[in-house]
CSV table of C-alpha atoms in Angstrom, one decimal:
chain,number,residue,atom,x,y,z
Z,1,MET,CA,48.6,37.4,216.6
Z,2,THR,CA,51.6,35.1,216.9
Z,3,ALA,CA,51.5,31.7,218.4
Z,4,ASP,CA,53.9,32.6,221.3
Z,5,ARG,CA,51.7,35.5,222.3
Z,6,PRO,CA,48.2,34.1,223.1
Z,7,PHE,CA,46.9,37.2,225.0
Z,8,ARG,CA,46.0,40.3,223.1
Z,9,SER,CA,46.5,43.8,224.4
Z,10,SER,CA,43.7,46.2,225.4
Z,11,VAL,CA,44.3,48.1,222.2
Z,12,GLU,CA,44.0,45.0,220.0
Z,13,LEU,CA,40.8,43.9,221.9
Z,14,VAL,CA,39.1,47.3,221.3
Z,15,LEU,CA,40.1,47.2,217.6
Z,16,GLY,CA,38.8,43.7,217.3
Z,17,ALA,CA,35.5,44.5,219.0
Z,18,HIS,CA,34.9,47.2,216.4
Z,19,ALA,CA,36.3,45.4,213.3
Z,20,PRO,CA,33.5,46.7,210.9
Z,21,LEU,CA,34.6,50.2,211.6
Z,22,VAL,CA,38.3,49.6,211.0
Z,23,ASP,CA,40.0,48.9,207.6
Z,24,ALA,CA,42.9,46.8,208.7
Z,25,ARG,CA,43.8,45.4,205.3
Z,26,ALA,CA,47.1,47.3,205.3
Z,27,ALA,CA,47.9,46.4,208.9
Z,28,ARG,CA,50.8,44.1,209.7
Z,29,PRO,CA,50.2,42.0,212.8
Z,30,LEU,CA,53.8,42.1,213.9
Z,31,ALA,CA,53.9,45.9,213.5
Z,32,LEU,CA,50.8,46.2,215.7
Z,33,GLU,CA,52.2,43.9,218.4
Z,34,ALA,CA,55.6,45.7,218.4
Z,35,ALA,CA,53.9,49.2,218.7
Z,36,VAL,CA,51.8,48.1,221.6
Z,37,ALA,CA,54.7,46.4,223.3
Z,38,ALA,CA,56.7,49.6,223.1
Z,39,MET,CA,54.1,51.7,224.8
Z,40,ALA,CA,54.4,52.6,228.5
Z,41,PRO,CA,51.4,51.3,230.6
Z,42,ALA,CA,50.0,54.8,231.0
Z,43,THR,CA,50.3,55.5,227.3
Z,44,LYS,CA,48.6,52.2,226.4
Z,45,ALA,CA,45.8,52.9,228.8
Z,46,ALA,CA,45.3,56.4,227.4
Z,47,ILE,CA,45.2,55.2,223.8
Z,48,THR,CA,42.8,52.4,224.7
Z,49,ALA,CA,40.4,54.9,226.3
Z,50,ASP,CA,40.7,57.4,223.5
Z,51,LEU,CA,40.2,54.7,220.9
Z,52,ARG,CA,37.2,53.3,222.7
Z,53,CYS,CA,35.6,56.7,222.9
Z,54,PHE,CA,36.1,57.5,219.2
Z,55,LEU,CA,34.9,54.1,218.0
Z,56,ALA,CA,31.8,54.3,220.1
Z,57,TRP,CA,31.1,57.8,218.6
Z,58,CYS,CA,31.6,56.4,215.1
Z,59,LYS,CA,29.2,53.5,215.8
Z,60,SER,CA,26.5,55.9,217.2
Z,61,ARG,CA,26.4,58.0,214.1
Z,62,ARG,CA,23.6,57.5,211.5
Z,63,PRO,CA,24.9,56.4,209.1
Z,64,VAL,CA,27.7,54.7,210.9
Z,65,VAL,CA,31.1,56.5,210.4
Z,66,THR,CA,34.3,54.6,209.4
Z,67,ALA,CA,36.8,55.1,212.2
Z,68,VAL,CA,40.0,54.0,210.4
Z,69,PRO,CA,40.8,55.6,208.0
Z,70,ALA,CA,38.9,58.5,209.4
Z,71,ASP,CA,37.4,61.3,207.3
Z,72,PRO,CA,38.6,64.9,208.3
Z,73,GLU,CA,35.0,66.1,208.3
Z,74,SER,CA,34.1,63.3,210.8
Z,75,LEU,CA,37.0,64.3,213.0
Z,76,VAL,CA,35.8,67.9,213.1
Z,77,HIS,CA,32.3,66.8,214.1
Z,78,TYR,CA,33.9,64.5,216.8
Z,79,LEU,CA,35.9,67.4,218.2
Z,80,HIS,CA,32.8,69.6,218.4
Z,81,TRP,CA,30.9,66.8,220.1
Z,82,LEU,CA,33.6,66.3,222.7
Z,83,ALA,CA,33.9,70.1,223.3
Z,84,LYS,CA,30.2,70.6,223.7
Z,85,GLY,CA,29.6,68.0,226.4
Z,86,SER,CA,26.2,66.7,227.5
Z,87,GLU,CA,24.1,66.2,230.6
Z,88,ILE,CA,26.2,63.2,231.7
Z,89,ARG,CA,29.5,64.2,230.3
Z,90,ALA,CA,31.5,67.4,231.0
Z,91,PRO,CA,32.9,69.3,228.0
Z,92,ALA,CA,36.4,68.1,227.1
Z,93,LYS,CA,39.3,70.5,227.7
Z,94,PRO,CA,41.6,71.5,224.8
Z,95,ALA,CA,44.4,69.3,226.2
Z,96,THR,CA,42.1,66.3,226.2
Z,97,LEU,CA,41.0,67.0,222.6
Z,98,ALA,CA,44.6,67.2,221.5
Z,99,ARG,CA,45.4,63.9,223.1
Z,100,ARG,CA,42.3,62.3,221.5
Z,101,ILE,CA,43.5,63.4,218.1
Z,102,ALA,CA,47.0,62.3,218.8
Z,103,SER,CA,45.8,58.8,219.7
Z,104,ILE,CA,43.7,58.5,216.6
Z,105,ALA,CA,46.7,59.6,214.5
Z,106,ARG,CA,48.9,57.0,216.2
Z,107,ILE,CA,46.4,54.2,215.6
Z,108,HIS,CA,46.3,55.2,211.9
Z,109,ARG,CA,50.1,55.0,211.6
Z,110,ILE,CA,50.2,51.6,213.4
Z,111,LEU,CA,47.6,50.2,211.0
Z,112,GLY,CA,49.7,51.3,208.0
Z,113,PHE,CA,48.1,54.6,207.0
Z,114,GLY,CA,50.0,57.9,206.5
Z,115,GLU,CA,53.0,56.4,204.7
Z,116,LYS,CA,52.0,57.6,201.3
Z,117,GLU,CA,49.4,60.2,202.0
Z,118,PRO,CA,48.8,62.7,204.9
Z,119,LEU,CA,46.9,61.4,207.9
Z,120,PRO,CA,43.3,62.7,208.3
Z,121,THR,CA,44.3,64.2,211.6
Z,122,GLN,CA,46.7,66.5,209.8
Z,123,ALA,CA,44.0,68.1,207.7
Z,124,GLY,CA,43.8,71.8,207.9
Z,125,MET,CA,40.2,71.8,209.1
Z,126,VAL,CA,41.1,69.5,212.0
Z,127,ARG,CA,44.0,71.6,213.1
Z,128,ASP,CA,41.9,74.8,212.7
Z,129,THR,CA,39.1,73.3,214.8
Z,130,LEU,CA,41.5,72.5,217.6
Z,131,LYS,CA,42.8,76.1,217.5
Z,132,ALA,CA,39.4,77.6,217.4
Z,133,ILE,CA,38.2,75.5,220.4
Z,134,ARG,CA,41.4,76.4,222.3
Z,135,ARG,CA,41.0,80.1,221.5
Z,136,LYS,CA,37.4,80.0,222.6
Z,137,ARG,CA,38.1,78.3,225.9
Z,138,ARG,CA,41.3,80.3,226.7
Z,139,GLU,CA,41.9,77.7,229.3
Z,140,ARG,CA,45.3,76.9,230.7
Z,141,GLN,CA,45.8,73.3,231.6
Z,142,ARG,CA,45.0,72.9,235.3
Z,143,GLN,CA,48.0,72.2,237.5
Z,144,ALA,CA,47.8,70.1,240.6
Z,145,ALA,CA,48.0,72.2,243.7
Z,146,PRO,CA,51.4,71.9,245.4
Z,147,LEU,CA,52.0,70.0,248.7
Z,148,ARG,CA,55.0,71.8,250.1
Z,149,PHE,CA,56.8,70.7,253.2
Z,150,GLY,CA,55.7,73.5,255.4
Z,151,GLU,CA,58.8,75.4,256.4
Z,152,ALA,CA,60.6,78.4,254.9
Z,153,MET,CA,63.2,77.2,252.3
Z,154,ALA,CA,65.4,80.3,252.6
Z,155,GLU,CA,66.1,83.2,255.0
Z,156,GLY,CA,63.5,85.9,254.8
Z,157,GLN,CA,60.8,83.7,253.4
Z,158,ALA,CA,57.6,82.9,255.1
Z,159,PRO,CA,56.5,79.3,255.5
Z,160,PRO,CA,53.8,78.2,253.1
Z,161,GLU,CA,50.3,78.3,254.3
Z,162,GLY,CA,47.4,75.8,253.8
Z,163,VAL,CA,47.9,72.1,253.4
Z,164,THR,CA,51.5,71.0,254.0
Z,165,ILE,CA,53.4,67.8,254.3
Z,166,LYS,CA,54.0,68.6,258.0
Z,167,GLY,CA,50.3,69.1,258.6
Z,168,LEU,CA,49.4,65.8,256.9
Z,169,LEU,CA,52.1,63.9,258.8
Z,170,ALA,CA,50.8,65.3,262.1
Z,171,SER,CA,47.4,63.9,261.3
Z,172,CYS,CA,48.7,60.4,261.1
Z,173,GLY,CA,48.3,58.5,264.3
Z,174,THR,CA,50.3,55.5,265.6
Z,175,ASP,CA,47.9,52.8,264.5
Z,176,ILE,CA,48.8,50.7,261.5
Z,177,THR,CA,46.8,52.9,259.1
Z,178,GLY,CA,48.5,56.0,260.4
Z,179,LYS,CA,52.0,54.4,260.0
Z,180,ARG,CA,51.2,53.4,256.4
Z,181,ASP,CA,49.9,56.8,255.5
Z,182,ALA,CA,52.8,58.6,257.1
Z,183,ALA,CA,55.3,56.5,255.2
Z,184,LEU,CA,53.4,57.0,252.0
Z,185,ILE,CA,53.2,60.8,252.3
Z,186,SER,CA,56.9,61.1,253.4
Z,187,LEU,CA,58.2,58.9,250.6
Z,188,ALA,CA,56.1,60.5,247.9
Z,189,TYR,CA,57.4,64.0,248.9
Z,190,ASP,CA,61.1,63.1,249.5
Z,191,ALA,CA,61.5,61.4,246.1
Z,192,GLY,CA,59.1,63.6,244.2
Z,193,LEU,CA,57.3,60.5,242.9
Z,194,ARG,CA,54.8,60.1,240.2
Z,195,VAL,CA,51.9,58.0,241.3
Z,196,SER,CA,53.0,55.1,239.1
Z,197,GLU,CA,56.4,55.2,240.8
Z,198,LEU,CA,54.8,55.4,244.2
Z,199,VAL,CA,52.4,52.4,243.9
Z,200,GLY,CA,55.2,50.5,242.1
Z,201,ALA,CA,57.7,50.8,244.9
Z,202,THR,CA,58.8,47.4,246.4
Z,203,VAL,CA,60.7,46.4,249.5
Z,204,ALA,CA,63.6,45.3,247.3
Z,205,ASP,CA,63.8,48.9,245.9
Z,206,LEU,CA,64.7,50.3,249.3
Z,207,SER,CA,68.1,50.5,250.8
Z,208,GLN,CA,69.6,52.4,253.8
Z,209,ALA,CA,72.9,54.3,254.0
Z,210,VAL,CA,75.1,54.5,257.1
Z,211,ASP,CA,74.0,58.0,257.9
Z,212,GLY,CA,70.4,56.9,258.3
Z,213,SER,CA,69.2,58.2,254.9
Z,214,GLY,CA,68.0,55.9,252.2
Z,215,ARG,CA,67.8,55.3,248.5
Z,216,LEU,CA,64.8,54.3,246.4
Z,217,GLU,CA,65.6,52.5,243.1
Z,218,ILE,CA,63.0,53.5,240.5
Z,219,ALA,CA,63.1,50.9,237.8
Z,220,HIS,CA,60.7,52.5,235.4
Z,221,SER,CA,59.2,56.0,235.1
Z,222,LYS,CA,57.5,58.2,232.5
Z,223,THR,CA,60.7,59.6,231.2
Z,224,ASP,CA,62.7,56.3,231.4
Z,225,GLN,CA,60.9,54.2,228.9
Z,226,LEU,CA,64.0,52.0,228.3
Z,227,GLY,CA,64.1,51.0,232.0
Z,228,GLU,CA,67.6,52.3,232.7
Z,229,GLY,CA,66.5,53.1,236.3
Z,230,ALA,CA,67.1,56.0,238.7
Z,231,LEU,CA,67.9,56.5,242.3
Z,232,ALA,CA,66.1,58.9,244.7
Z,233,TRP,CA,67.4,60.1,248.0
Z,234,LEU,CA,65.3,59.6,251.1
Z,235,SER,CA,65.6,61.4,254.4
Z,236,PRO,CA,66.3,59.6,257.7
Z,237,ASP,CA,62.8,60.6,258.8
Z,238,THR,CA,61.3,58.9,255.8
Z,239,MET,CA,63.3,55.8,256.3
Z,240,ALA,CA,62.2,55.6,260.0
Z,241,ARG,CA,58.5,55.9,258.9
Z,242,LEU,CA,59.0,53.2,256.2
Z,243,SER,CA,60.6,50.9,258.8
Z,244,ALA,CA,57.8,51.4,261.2
Z,245,TRP,CA,55.2,50.6,258.6
Z,246,LEU,CA,56.9,47.6,257.2
Z,247,LEU,CA,57.5,46.2,260.7
Z,248,ALA,CA,53.9,46.8,261.8
Z,249,SER,CA,52.5,45.3,258.6
Z,250,GLY,CA,54.9,42.3,258.4
Z,251,ILE,CA,55.6,43.1,254.8
Z,252,THR,CA,59.0,41.7,253.8
Z,253,GLN,CA,58.7,41.6,250.0
Z,254,GLY,CA,56.6,42.9,247.2
Z,255,ALA,CA,54.7,46.1,247.1
Z,256,VAL,CA,55.4,48.6,249.9
Z,257,PHE,CA,52.0,50.2,250.0
Z,258,ARG,CA,48.9,48.1,250.1
Z,259,ARG,CA,45.3,48.3,251.1
Z,260,ILE,CA,44.5,47.6,254.7
Z,261,ASN,CA,41.3,45.5,255.2
Z,262,VAL,CA,39.4,45.8,258.4
Z,263,LEU,CA,37.4,42.9,259.9
Z,264,THR,CA,35.0,43.9,262.6
Z,265,SER,CA,33.8,41.1,265.0
Z,266,PRO,CA,30.2,40.8,266.1
Z,267,PRO,CA,29.3,42.5,269.4
Z,268,ASP,CA,30.2,40.4,272.5
Z,269,ASP,CA,28.0,40.1,275.6
Z,270,ALA,CA,29.0,43.6,276.7
Z,271,GLY,CA,28.2,45.0,273.3
Z,272,GLU,CA,31.8,45.7,272.4
Z,273,GLN,CA,33.3,45.0,269.0
Z,274,THR,CA,36.9,44.4,268.1
Z,275,GLN,CA,38.7,45.1,264.8
Z,276,ARG,CA,41.4,43.2,263.1
Z,277,HIS,CA,43.5,44.5,260.3
Z,278,TYR,CA,44.6,42.4,257.3
Z,279,ILE,CA,47.2,43.7,254.8
Z,280,GLY,CA,46.3,43.0,251.2
Z,281,GLN,CA,48.7,41.5,248.7
Z,282,LYS,CA,48.1,43.9,245.8
Z,283,PRO,CA,49.6,47.4,245.7
Z,284,LEU,CA,47.5,50.5,246.2
Z,285,THR,CA,46.0,52.0,243.0
Z,286,ARG,CA,46.1,55.6,241.9
Z,287,GLN,CA,42.6,56.0,243.2
Z,288,GLY,CA,43.6,54.6,246.6
Z,289,VAL,CA,46.5,57.1,246.9
Z,290,VAL,CA,44.2,60.0,246.2
Z,291,ALA,CA,41.6,58.7,248.7
Z,292,ILE,CA,44.3,58.5,251.4
Z,293,LEU,CA,45.5,62.0,250.6
Z,294,ARG,CA,42.1,63.5,250.8
Z,295,ARG,CA,41.1,61.7,253.9
Z,296,ARG,CA,44.3,62.9,255.6
Z,297,VAL,CA,43.6,66.5,254.6
Z,298,PHE,CA,40.2,66.5,256.2
Z,299,GLU,CA,41.7,64.9,259.4
Z,300,ALA,CA,44.4,67.5,259.5
Z,301,ILE,CA,41.8,70.2,259.2
Z,302,ASP,CA,39.7,68.7,262.0
Z,303,LEU,CA,42.8,68.3,264.3
Z,304,GLY,CA,43.9,71.9,263.7
Z,305,HIS,CA,47.1,71.0,261.9
Z,306,VAL,CA,45.9,72.8,258.8
Z,307,GLU,CA,44.1,76.1,258.7
Z,308,LEU,CA,42.0,77.1,255.8
Z,309,GLU,CA,39.5,79.9,255.1
Z,310,ALA,CA,36.0,79.0,256.0
Z,311,GLY,CA,34.2,77.3,253.2
Z,312,MET,CA,37.4,76.5,251.2
Z,313,GLU,CA,37.8,72.9,252.4
Z,314,GLY,CA,36.1,71.3,249.5
Z,315,ASP,CA,37.9,73.4,246.8
Z,316,THR,CA,41.2,72.8,248.5
Z,317,VAL,CA,40.8,69.0,248.6
Z,318,ARG,CA,39.6,68.9,245.0
Z,319,SER,CA,42.7,70.8,243.8
Z,320,LEU,CA,45.0,68.1,245.3
Z,321,SER,CA,46.1,65.0,243.5
Z,322,ALA,CA,48.8,62.3,243.7
Z,323,HIS,CA,50.9,64.7,241.6
Z,324,SER,CA,50.8,67.4,244.3
Z,325,PHE,CA,53.7,65.8,246.2
Z,326,ARG,CA,55.9,66.2,243.1
Z,327,VAL,CA,54.8,69.7,242.4
Z,328,GLY,CA,55.3,70.7,246.0
Z,329,LEU,CA,58.9,69.4,246.2
Z,330,THR,CA,59.7,71.1,242.9
Z,331,GLN,CA,58.4,74.4,244.3
Z,332,ASP,CA,60.3,73.9,247.6
Z,333,LEU,CA,63.6,73.2,245.7
Z,334,PHE,CA,63.0,76.3,243.6
Z,335,ALA,CA,62.3,78.4,246.7
Z,336,ALA,CA,65.5,77.1,248.2
Z,337,GLY,CA,67.5,78.6,245.3
Z,338,GLU,CA,68.1,75.4,243.3
Z,339,ASP,CA,68.3,75.9,239.5
Z,340,GLY,CA,66.1,74.2,237.0
Z,341,ALA,CA,68.7,71.8,235.7
Z,342,GLY,CA,69.4,70.4,239.2
Z,343,ILE,CA,65.7,70.1,240.0
Z,344,ALA,CA,65.0,68.3,236.7
Z,345,LEU,CA,67.8,65.9,237.4
Z,346,ALA,CA,66.7,65.2,241.0
Z,347,LEU,CA,63.0,64.7,240.1
Z,348,ARG,CA,63.6,63.1,236.8
Z,349,TRP,CA,61.8,65.8,234.8
Z,350,SER,CA,62.1,65.6,231.1
Z,351,SER,CA,63.7,69.0,231.0
Z,352,PRO,CA,64.5,72.1,233.2
Z,353,THR,CA,61.7,73.9,231.3
Z,354,THR,CA,59.2,71.4,232.6
Z,355,ALA,CA,60.5,71.7,236.1
Z,356,LEU,CA,60.3,75.5,236.0
Z,357,ARG,CA,56.8,75.4,234.6
Z,358,TYR,CA,55.6,73.8,237.8
Z,359,ALA,CA,57.4,76.5,239.8
Z,360,ARG,CA,56.0,79.5,237.8
Z,361,GLU,CA,53.8,80.7,240.6
Z,362,LEU,CA,56.9,81.1,242.8
Z,363,ALA,CA,58.9,82.5,239.9
Z,364,VAL,CA,56.4,85.4,239.7
Z,365,GLY,CA,57.2,86.3,243.3
Z,366,ASN,CA,61.0,86.1,242.8
Z,367,ASN,CA,61.5,87.6,239.4
Z,368,ALA,CA,63.2,91.0,238.7
Z,369,ALA,CA,60.1,93.0,238.9
Z,370,ALA,CA,59.0,91.5,242.2
Z,371,ARG,CA,62.5,92.1,243.8
Z,372,VAL,CA,62.9,95.7,242.6
Z,373,LEU,CA,59.3,96.9,242.9
Z,374,GLY,CA,58.8,95.1,246.1
Z,375,ARG,CA,61.4,97.4,247.7
Z,376,LEU,CA,60.0,100.6,246.1
Z,377,ARG,CA,56.3,99.9,246.5
Z,378,ASP,CA,56.0,98.3,249.9
Z,379,GLY,CA,53.0,100.4,250.8
Z,380,GLY,CA,54.9,102.9,252.9
Z,381,GLY,CA,54.7,105.8,250.5
Z,382,GLN,CA,51.8,107.9,249.4
Z,383,PRO,CA,50.6,108.3,245.9
Z,384,GLY,CA,52.3,111.2,244.2
Z,385,SER,CA,54.9,111.7,247.0
């Protein structure tokens, strides 16, 4: 650790706390610092969590297992342990297992292993174990349920059913909490924001055009690690909702979306209580955004703005996440006839393939077979006629 960098990263702290399990003789401090500094915050958090899990497992074994350099046999046992689960831990999904191994491989490279000999994570038995678990589970990575706007995107289409942006916005009242939630929902959908981009939005990032629409400057994102920045278009409706929230909250700088603290006074002589709202200074967290979304879904159901099959409320809410806004806008743009390249550019997807993967459910209903057979087999004919 250099003199001008007194605070160590979470990755370095975890490694330091488990020093007996890590052979760091080949490590170069500057290489470790540079590698950690180059990581995006989400990547750093994921590697820290993966590393902490693996190190704890190594420490729990009898005899204790060396974590770095790892032994391929140990990695196989670790994968089976993760995939099996326990009474207090759900079985890890294949995608999670692959990420754990990738994090272990990255730490090995950072600490100087793999330059002259293959990494233990590249051993045939490790790759075969991952394949076997994936084959056994046959599980496609779960996609966040889409939050579509709520209107037909093209002539002849039916409007989407279930939870929609329109339904959520209708559930937001005119109080300060309702104004914040409406602005958050509207902005997240319009710009197709990742949750990190949503909670990172600041007042200085917003600007308004003469036609009433707006622009959101996104300084950093998952696919923009160099910080070149991007601009997202915002509808006049979203700009109006943002203005209402910022005016009511008194926020003039810093994070746009923050926690609202409620202070309830003691009962007066008539037994009545009053509430005062205080706006926090720190931005909302990922968990805060998800909590707002799920609360609004239940309120939209209670108010009749969203109709679901009886008993489906819990499953529907659990299927939604902060990523649902982005998936919903992607599907709406696809339904409107936009191509994958245009969608990827507008929503800052890494490639058109990624964008179309999130629209694959709609693609099934719009592919060649659906168009042709939909006309021939519309239910009007009889079998054998």
